[in-house]
Coordinates of C-alpha atoms in Angstrom, one line a residue:
M1 CA -5.7 9.9 8.4
I2 CA -5.6 9.5 4.6
S3 CA -2.0 8.3 4.5
L4 CA -3.1 5.2 6.4
G5 CA -6.9 4.7 5.7
G6 CA -6.8 5.7 2.0
V7 CA -4.8 2.6 1.1
I8 CA -6.5 0.0 3.3
G9 CA -8.5 -2.0 0.8
Q10 CA -9.5 -5.6 0.0
G11 CA -5.9 -6.8 0.9
L12 CA -6.7 -6.5 4.6
F13 CA -10.5 -6.9 4.7
L14 CA -10.7 -9.8 2.2
S15 CA -7.4 -11.4 1.3
S16 CA -6.1 -11.6 4.9
G17 CA -8.3 -14.7 5.3
A18 CA -6.3 -16.5 2.5
N19 CA -3.1 -15.7 4.5
L20 CA -4.5 -17.0 7.6
N21 CA -5.4 -20.2 5.7
Q22 CA -1.9 -20.5 4.2
A23 CA 0.3 -19.7 7.1
G24 CA -1.9 -20.2 10.2
P25 CA -2.3 -17.6 13.0
G26 CA 1.3 -17.6 14.0
G27 CA 2.6 -17.7 10.5
A28 CA 0.4 -14.9 9.3
L29 CA 1.5 -12.8 12.2
I30 CA 5.2 -13.3 11.3
A31 CA 4.5 -12.6 7.6
Y32 CA 2.7 -9.3 8.3
G33 CA 5.3 -8.4 10.9
A34 CA 8.2 -9.0 8.4
I35 CA 6.6 -7.0 5.6
G36 CA 5.7 -4.3 8.2
F37 CA 9.3 -4.1 9.3
L38 CA 10.3 -3.7 5.7
V39 CA 7.7 -1.0 5.0
F40 CA 8.9 1.0 8.0
W41 CA 12.4 1.5 6.5
V42 CA 11.0 2.2 3.0
A43 CA 8.7 4.8 4.4
Y44 CA 11.5 6.5 6.2
S45 CA 13.8 6.6 3.2
L46 CA 11.1 8.1 1.0
G47 CA 10.1 10.6 3.8
E48 CA 13.6 11.9 4.1
M49 CA 13.9 12.7 0.4
S50 CA 10.3 13.9 0.1
T51 CA 10.6 16.4 2.9
Y52 CA 13.9 17.8 1.4
I53 CA 12.6 17.9 -2.2
P54 CA 8.7 17.9 -2.0
V55 CA 7.5 17.2 -5.5
S56 CA 4.4 15.4 -6.8
G57 CA 5.3 12.0 -8.1
S58 CA 8.3 12.1 -5.8
F59 CA 10.2 8.8 -6.0
T60 CA 9.7 8.5 -9.8
I61 CA 11.6 11.8 -10.1
F62 CA 14.1 10.7 -7.3
C63 CA 15.0 7.5 -9.2
R64 CA 15.6 9.5 -12.4
R65 CA 17.7 12.2 -10.7
F66 CA 19.6 10.1 -8.2
V67 CA 20.1 6.8 -10.1
D68 CA 19.5 6.7 -13.8
H69 CA 16.9 8.2 -16.2
S70 CA 15.9 4.8 -17.6
F71 CA 15.7 3.3 -14.1
G72 CA 13.4 6.1 -12.9
T73 CA 11.2 5.7 -16.0
M74 CA 10.9 1.9 -15.4
I75 CA 10.0 2.5 -11.8
G76 CA 7.4 5.1 -12.8
Y77 CA 5.8 2.9 -15.4
N78 CA 5.8 -0.1 -12.9
Y79 CA 4.1 2.1 -10.2
W80 CA 1.6 3.6 -12.6
A81 CA 0.6 0.1 -13.9
C82 CA 0.5 -1.3 -10.4
W83 CA -2.0 1.2 -9.1
S84 CA -4.0 1.1 -12.3
V85 CA -4.3 -2.6 -11.8
V86 CA -5.2 -2.1 -8.1
V87 CA -8.1 0.2 -9.2
A88 CA -9.2 -2.6 -11.5
S89 CA -8.9 -5.3 -8.9
E90 CA -11.0 -3.1 -6.4
L91 CA -13.6 -2.7 -9.1
V92 CA -13.7 -6.4 -9.6
A93 CA -14.6 -6.8 -6.0
V94 CA -17.5 -4.3 -6.1
P95 CA -20.1 -6.7 -7.8
I96 CA -19.0 -9.5 -5.5
I97 CA -19.8 -7.3 -2.5
M98 CA -23.1 -6.0 -4.0
S99 CA -24.3 -9.6 -4.6
F100 CA -24.8 -9.9 -0.9
W101 CA -27.7 -7.5 -1.2
T102 CA -28.9 -7.8 -4.8
K103 CA -28.1 -9.3 -8.2
A104 CA -30.4 -7.0 -10.1
L105 CA -27.6 -5.6 -12.2
P106 CA -24.9 -7.5 -14.1
D107 CA -21.3 -7.4 -12.7
Y108 CA -20.0 -5.0 -15.4
A109 CA -22.8 -2.4 -14.4
W110 CA -21.7 -2.3 -10.8
S111 CA -18.0 -2.0 -11.8
G112 CA -18.9 0.8 -14.3
I113 CA -20.9 2.7 -11.7
S114 CA -18.1 2.5 -9.3
L115 CA -15.5 3.7 -11.8
V116 CA -17.7 6.7 -12.7
I117 CA -18.0 7.6 -9.0
V118 CA -14.2 7.5 -8.3
L119 CA -13.4 9.2 -11.6
T120 CA -15.9 12.0 -10.8
V121 CA -14.5 12.5 -7.3
N122 CA -10.9 12.8 -8.7
M123 CA -12.1 15.1 -11.6
L124 CA -13.3 17.6 -8.9
G125 CA -9.8 18.2 -7.7
A126 CA -7.5 17.4 -4.8
R127 CA -9.9 19.1 -2.3
S128 CA -12.8 16.9 -3.3
Y129 CA -10.5 13.8 -3.2
G130 CA -9.1 14.8 0.2
E131 CA -12.5 15.4 1.8
T132 CA -14.0 12.3 0.4
E133 CA -11.0 10.1 1.3
Y134 CA -10.9 11.6 4.8
W135 CA -14.4 10.3 5.7
F136 CA -13.8 7.0 3.9
S137 CA -10.6 6.5 5.8
L138 CA -12.3 7.5 9.1
I139 CA -15.0 4.9 8.6
K140 CA -12.4 2.2 7.8
I141 CA -10.2 3.1 10.8
L142 CA -13.1 3.1 13.1
A143 CA -14.3 -0.2 11.8
I144 CA -10.9 -1.8 12.4
L145 CA -10.6 -0.3 15.9
I146 CA -14.2 -1.7 16.7
F147 CA -13.2 -5.0 15.2
I148 CA -10.1 -5.3 17.4
I149 CA -12.0 -4.3 20.5
V150 CA -14.9 -6.7 19.7
G151 CA -12.5 -9.4 18.7
V152 CA -10.7 -9.2 22.1
L153 CA -14.0 -9.4 23.9
V154 CA -15.1 -12.4 21.8
S155 CA -11.8 -14.1 22.5
A156 CA -12.2 -13.6 26.2
G157 CA -15.7 -15.0 26.1
L158 CA -17.4 -11.7 27.2
I159 CA -19.3 -11.7 23.9
G160 CA -20.7 -14.9 22.5
G161 CA -20.2 -17.0 25.6
E162 CA -17.2 -19.0 24.4
V163 CA -13.6 -18.5 25.5
Y164 CA -11.2 -18.8 22.6
G165 CA -7.9 -17.3 23.9
F166 CA -5.1 -19.2 22.1
K167 CA -6.8 -22.6 21.8
Y168 CA -6.6 -22.5 17.9
W169 CA -2.9 -22.0 18.2
D170 CA -2.7 -25.5 19.7
D171 CA -5.4 -27.2 17.7
P172 CA -5.5 -27.1 14.6
G173 CA -2.2 -25.3 15.1
A174 CA -0.3 -22.0 14.7
F175 CA 2.1 -23.0 11.9
P176 CA 0.3 -25.6 9.7
N177 CA 2.7 -25.3 6.8
G178 CA 5.8 -24.2 8.7
V179 CA 8.3 -21.9 7.0
K180 CA 6.7 -22.6 3.6
G181 CA 3.4 -21.3 4.7
I182 CA 5.0 -18.0 6.0
F183 CA 7.0 -17.6 2.8
D184 CA 3.8 -18.1 0.7
S185 CA 2.0 -15.4 2.6
L186 CA 4.6 -12.7 2.1
I187 CA 3.2 -11.5 -1.3
L188 CA -0.4 -11.0 -0.1
A189 CA 1.0 -9.3 2.9
S190 CA 2.9 -6.9 0.8
F191 CA -0.2 -6.4 -1.4
S192 CA -2.1 -5.5 1.8
M193 CA 0.5 -2.9 3.0
Q194 CA 1.3 -1.2 -0.3
G195 CA 0.4 2.5 -0.3
T196 CA 2.6 3.8 2.5
E197 CA 4.6 5.5 -0.3
I198 CA 1.6 7.6 -1.1
V199 CA 2.8 10.1 1.5
G200 CA 5.8 10.8 -0.8
I201 CA 3.7 11.0 -3.9
T202 CA 1.4 13.7 -2.4
A203 CA 4.2 15.7 -0.7
G204 CA 4.3 18.3 -3.5
E205 CA 0.7 19.0 -2.9
A206 CA 0.8 19.1 0.9
G207 CA 0.4 22.5 2.6
N208 CA 3.5 22.2 4.7
P209 CA 5.4 19.0 3.7
R210 CA 8.3 19.7 6.1
K211 CA 5.9 19.3 9.0
E212 CA 3.1 17.0 7.6
V213 CA 5.2 14.4 5.9
P214 CA 7.6 13.6 8.8
R215 CA 4.6 13.3 11.1
A216 CA 2.9 10.8 8.8
I217 CA 6.1 8.8 8.2
K218 CA 7.1 8.7 11.9
N219 CA 3.6 7.3 12.7
V220 CA 4.0 4.4 10.3
F221 CA 5.4 2.2 13.0
W222 CA 2.4 2.7 15.3
R223 CA -0.1 2.3 12.5
I224 CA 1.4 -1.0 11.3
I225 CA 1.4 -2.3 14.8
I226 CA -2.3 -1.2 15.6
F227 CA -4.0 -1.8 12.2
Y228 CA -2.2 -4.6 10.6
I229 CA -0.5 -6.7 13.3
G230 CA -3.4 -6.1 15.7
T231 CA -6.0 -7.2 13.2
I232 CA -4.1 -10.3 12.3
F233 CA -3.5 -11.2 15.9
V234 CA -7.2 -10.9 16.7
M235 CA -8.2 -13.0 13.7
G236 CA -5.7 -15.7 14.7
M237 CA -7.2 -16.0 18.1
I238 CA -10.9 -16.5 17.0
I239 CA -10.7 -18.1 13.5
P240 CA -8.8 -21.4 13.0
Y241 CA -7.0 -21.6 9.8
T242 CA -9.2 -24.5 8.8
D243 CA -12.4 -22.5 9.3
G244 CA -13.8 -21.5 5.9
T245 CA -11.0 -23.2 4.0
D246 CA -13.4 -24.0 1.2
N247 CA -14.9 -20.5 1.2
Y248 CA -12.1 -18.3 0.2
D249 CA -12.8 -18.8 -3.5
R250 CA -16.5 -18.1 -3.1
V251 CA -18.2 -14.9 -4.1
D252 CA -19.8 -14.0 -0.9
P253 CA -17.6 -11.3 0.8
T254 CA -19.2 -11.7 4.2
V255 CA -18.1 -15.4 4.1
I256 CA -14.6 -14.5 2.7
S257 CA -14.0 -11.6 5.0
P258 CA -12.4 -12.6 8.4
F259 CA -13.9 -9.4 9.8
T260 CA -17.5 -10.7 9.4
M261 CA -16.4 -14.2 10.6
V262 CA -15.2 -12.8 13.9
F263 CA -18.6 -11.1 14.4
Q264 CA -20.4 -14.3 13.6
K265 CA -18.3 -16.1 16.2
G266 CA -19.6 -13.5 18.7
S267 CA -23.2 -14.3 17.7
L268 CA -23.4 -10.8 16.1
D269 CA -24.8 -12.0 12.8
S270 CA -26.9 -8.7 12.5
V271 CA -23.6 -6.8 11.9
A272 CA -23.1 -8.6 8.6
H273 CA -24.9 -5.9 6.6
I274 CA -22.9 -3.1 8.3
M275 CA -19.7 -4.9 7.7
N276 CA -20.6 -5.5 4.0
A277 CA -21.2 -1.7 3.7
V278 CA -17.8 -1.0 5.4
I279 CA -16.1 -3.4 2.9
L280 CA -17.8 -1.6 0.0
I281 CA -16.6 1.7 1.3
T282 CA -13.2 0.2 1.7
V283 CA -13.1 -1.0 -1.8
L284 CA -14.3 2.3 -3.3
S285 CA -11.8 4.2 -1.1
C286 CA -8.9 2.2 -2.2
A287 CA -9.9 2.6 -5.9
N288 CA -10.3 6.4 -5.3
S289 CA -6.8 6.6 -3.8
G290 CA -5.3 4.4 -6.5
L291 CA -6.7 6.5 -9.3
Y292 CA -5.4 9.6 -7.6
V293 CA -1.9 8.2 -7.1
A294 CA -1.7 6.6 -10.6
S295 CA -2.7 9.7 -12.4
R296 CA -0.1 11.8 -10.5
T297 CA 2.6 9.3 -11.3
L298 CA 1.6 9.4 -15.0
L299 CA 1.7 13.2 -14.8
A300 CA 5.2 13.1 -13.4
L301 CA 6.2 10.7 -16.2
S302 CA 4.8 13.1 -18.9
Q303 CA 6.5 16.1 -17.3
G304 CA 9.8 14.2 -17.5
N305 CA 9.4 13.7 -21.3
V306 CA 8.9 10.0 -20.9
W307 CA 5.2 9.9 -21.9
E308 CA 2.9 11.7 -24.3
Q309 CA 3.3 15.4 -23.5
S310 CA -0.4 16.1 -23.9
L311 CA -0.9 14.3 -20.6
R312 CA 0.8 17.3 -18.9
Y313 CA -2.4 19.2 -19.1
I314 CA -3.7 20.3 -15.6
S315 CA -7.1 21.9 -15.2
E316 CA -7.9 25.0 -13.2
R317 CA -8.8 22.7 -10.3
G318 CA -5.3 21.3 -10.4
V319 CA -6.5 18.0 -12.0
P320 CA -4.2 16.2 -14.6
V321 CA -7.3 15.5 -16.7
Y322 CA -5.8 13.4 -19.5
A323 CA -3.5 11.4 -17.2
L324 CA -6.6 10.7 -15.1
I325 CA -8.7 9.5 -18.2
C326 CA -5.8 7.4 -19.4
T327 CA -5.5 5.7 -16.0
S328 CA -9.2 5.1 -15.9
L329 CA -9.2 3.4 -19.2
V330 CA -6.7 0.8 -17.9
S331 CA -9.1 0.0 -15.1
L332 CA -11.8 -1.0 -17.6
I333 CA -10.2 -4.5 -17.4
A334 CA -12.4 -5.0 -14.4
F335 CA -15.2 -5.5 -16.9
A336 CA -13.4 -8.7 -18.0
T337 CA -15.1 -10.4 -15.0
S338 CA -18.2 -10.7 -17.2
F339 CA -16.3 -13.1 -19.5
I340 CA -13.4 -14.5 -17.5
P341 CA -13.9 -16.7 -14.4
G342 CA -13.8 -14.2 -11.5
G343 CA -11.5 -16.4 -9.4
A344 CA -8.7 -16.5 -12.0
L345 CA -8.8 -12.8 -12.8
F346 CA -9.0 -11.9 -9.2
T347 CA -5.9 -13.9 -8.4
V348 CA -3.9 -12.4 -11.3
L349 CA -4.9 -8.9 -10.4
T350 CA -3.9 -9.3 -6.8
K351 CA -0.7 -11.0 -7.5
I352 CA 0.7 -8.4 -10.0
P353 CA 0.5 -5.4 -7.6
G354 CA 1.9 -7.5 -4.8
V355 CA 5.0 -8.2 -6.8
A356 CA 5.1 -4.7 -8.4
V357 CA 5.2 -3.0 -5.1
L358 CA 8.4 -4.9 -4.2
V359 CA 10.0 -3.4 -7.3
T360 CA 8.8 0.1 -6.3
W361 CA 10.2 -0.3 -2.7
T362 CA 13.5 -1.5 -4.2
G363 CA 13.7 1.6 -6.4
I364 CA 13.0 3.9 -3.5
C365 CA 15.8 2.5 -1.4
V366 CA 18.2 2.5 -4.3
A367 CA 17.5 6.1 -4.9
H368 CA 17.8 7.0 -1.2
F369 CA 21.0 5.1 -0.8
R370 CA 22.6 7.1 -3.7
F371 CA 21.0 10.3 -2.4
R372 CA 22.7 9.9 0.9
R373 CA 26.1 9.0 -0.7
A374 CA 25.9 12.1 -3.0
F375 CA 25.0 14.2 0.1
A376 CA 28.2 13.1 1.7
I377 CA 30.4 13.4 -1.3
Q378 CA 29.2 16.9 -2.1
G379 CA 30.0 18.0 1.4
R380 CA 26.3 18.6 2.4
D381 CA 25.3 19.0 6.1
L382 CA 22.8 16.4 7.3
K383 CA 21.3 19.2 9.4
D384 CA 19.7 20.4 6.2
L385 CA 17.5 17.4 6.1
P386 CA 14.1 18.0 7.7
M387 CA 14.1 14.4 9.0
H388 CA 16.7 11.6 9.2
V389 CA 16.5 7.8 8.6
P390 CA 17.7 6.0 11.7
L391 CA 20.6 3.5 11.4
H392 CA 21.3 4.5 7.8
P393 CA 22.1 2.6 5.5
F394 CA 20.6 -0.5 7.3
G395 CA 17.1 0.1 6.0
D396 CA 18.2 0.7 2.4
L397 CA 20.4 -2.4 2.2
L398 CA 17.7 -4.5 3.8
A399 CA 15.1 -3.6 1.3
I400 CA 17.5 -3.7 -1.7
S401 CA 18.4 -7.3 -0.8
I402 CA 15.2 -8.7 0.4
C403 CA 12.5 -7.2 -2.0
P404 CA 14.0 -8.7 -5.3
L405 CA 14.4 -12.1 -3.5
L406 CA 10.8 -12.1 -2.5
A407 CA 9.6 -11.0 -5.9
V408 CA 11.5 -13.8 -7.6
F409 CA 11.4 -16.8 -5.3
T410 CA 7.8 -16.6 -3.8
G411 CA 6.5 -17.8 -7.1
Y412 CA 8.1 -21.3 -6.7
K413 CA 4.8 -22.9 -5.7
Y414 CA 3.3 -22.1 -9.2
F415 CA 5.6 -24.5 -10.9
S416 CA 4.7 -27.7 -9.0
P417 CA 2.0 -28.4 -9.7
P418 CA 2.0 -25.9 -12.7
S419 CA -0.4 -23.0 -12.5
D420 CA -0.6 -20.7 -15.5
V421 CA -2.6 -18.1 -13.6
G422 CA -0.1 -18.0 -10.8
I423 CA 3.0 -17.9 -13.0
V424 CA 1.5 -15.0 -15.1
G425 CA 0.5 -13.1 -12.0
Q426 CA 3.8 -13.6 -10.3
Y427 CA 6.3 -13.0 -13.2
L428 CA 4.6 -10.9 -15.9
G429 CA 5.3 -7.6 -14.2
L430 CA 8.9 -8.5 -13.4
I431 CA 9.6 -9.5 -17.0
L432 CA 8.0 -6.3 -18.4
C433 CA 10.1 -4.3 -15.9
L434 CA 13.4 -6.1 -16.9
F435 CA 12.9 -5.8 -20.7
G436 CA 11.5 -2.3 -20.4
F437 CA 14.5 -1.1 -18.5
I438 CA 16.9 -2.8 -21.0
G439 CA 15.0 -1.3 -23.9
L440 CA 15.1 2.2 -22.4
K441 CA 18.8 1.9 -21.7
V442 CA 19.5 0.9 -25.3
Y443 CA 17.1 3.6 -26.8
T444 CA 18.1 6.5 -24.6
K445 CA 21.7 5.5 -24.0
S446 CA 21.3 6.8 -20.4
K447 CA 24.1 6.3 -17.8
L448 CA 24.3 6.0 -14.1
I449 CA 24.4 9.6 -12.7
P450 CA 27.8 10.4 -11.0
L451 CA 27.4 11.2 -7.4
Q452 CA 29.3 14.4 -7.6
D453 CA 27.1 15.7 -10.4
M454 CA 23.8 14.7 -8.8
D455 CA 21.2 17.5 -8.6
L456 CA 20.3 18.0 -4.9
D457 CA 18.9 21.5 -5.2
T458 CA 16.1 21.7 -7.8
G459 CA 12.8 21.7 -6.0
R460 CA 14.5 21.9 -2.6
S461 CA 12.0 23.1 0.1
S462 CA 14.3 25.6 1.7
I463 CA 18.0 26.6 1.8
S464 CA 18.2 25.9 5.5
F465 CA 16.0 24.1 7.8
E466 CA 15.4 24.5 11.5
H467 CA 14.3 21.3 13.1
Q468 CA 10.9 21.5 14.7
E469 CA 10.6 19.4 17.8
G470 CA 7.1 17.9 18.3
P471 CA 5.4 18.1 21.7
K472 CA 7.3 16.2 24.3
L473 CA 5.3 13.3 25.7
T474 CA 5.3 13.2 29.5
G475 CA 3.9 10.8 32.1
S476 CA 4.2 7.1 32.8
W477 CA 5.2 4.7 30.0
Y478 CA 1.7 3.5 29.4
A479 CA 0.4 7.2 29.3
R480 CA 3.2 8.0 26.7
A481 CA 2.2 4.9 24.7
W482 CA -1.4 5.8 24.8
K483 CA -0.6 9.4 23.5
R484 CA 1.4 7.9 20.7
I485 CA -1.5 5.7 19.7
V486 CA -3.9 8.7 19.7
I487 CA -1.4 10.7 17.5
A488 CA -1.1 7.7 15.2
V489 CA -4.8 7.4 14.5
T490 CA -5.7 11.1 14.4

């Protein structure tokens, strides 16, 4: 539940409207499908390593152990900064959402109150975080399922009285900007889908990672199909890409959110308040998960002697207190909305994580590719792995080649005409990663770890592993498909 719902935030509920506007219904579907295909392979690669060596902050450690100490450190810093900024961007959205009901408090007050709430939940420990996030995730997932069902009924004319079908695919069109529109939508799509790697981050704190992590990873395919592709498909049927073109930069989230627009198309305007509450929960939930993940990543960095060692402190509740506080301080940039125009800041904040996550996915697949090579060279038996990546090394090579290309070339549109905000949001993180990695290599003199010397045993879950087969699905094809859907969302 948490592995999916915890990371669904403004990227799907709010920013998906911008993708629909850029790429059209057909183009947005292709963009989300392409990124979903990429995420599937990244999730499997991380899952294979995390079930074999379940440690908190997993891929940061894997990149240091399986590639190079400086490379792993750079990936760790990048991921920590990415989620710290995601927390900030979610807090930026809180006052925008609250303005639908009231403007009694200034923006910075709503952001501050939200930060205190998520910080308190995280300070109470993993149990408090888990229980809170479970209910938050359940609400979001139910909202999406209801949205898809209502959207289908609206499209068929059973609600609202107008039949939509695929008429907007013909007029004003499914691919208004062609390949360019699809390409431009890929970064926002990656921003929406980031967080699947959280399953690996939390593997070290799972009760039975060899059972729980493979189940979560194997359901990624179905969850991408149902929640992301399904949502975009329904939006594309009911909302033409020209509808609300001038509204995506406004501050009313019920206008920006395609979710609310679909309900309005069905003459269900009274649902606006409920949907606004769901969007608020969505934003707080994503900030809550982001703070949790970022603090654990910072803890892993400090335990690897690449950060201030005082950040290693863990309370009796199992909370990395100082790492949590340090991460929270970064999120205070949300208060800058009081002084900087919200649109510009919001664009920068959402662009940076979208590119940063591509760096993270590249690092995960580089680590897994070398992990598998070392496994073979050291004469290990693949039966020792609790789960196996299908068609290896296809997924690793795909992500290693595609992710860097997307990170570099999707920013072309900010040069003509020039956009300072776009250029900063697209390339600042990449530049910092590159120079940070070079600086660390020079300072630490670290070298690529030889495959034959790679440590494949420290932290290993067991010396031997007996594969546990899940319950066999029986019945007709549609009965088996339905059972898989139920498993994916429960």
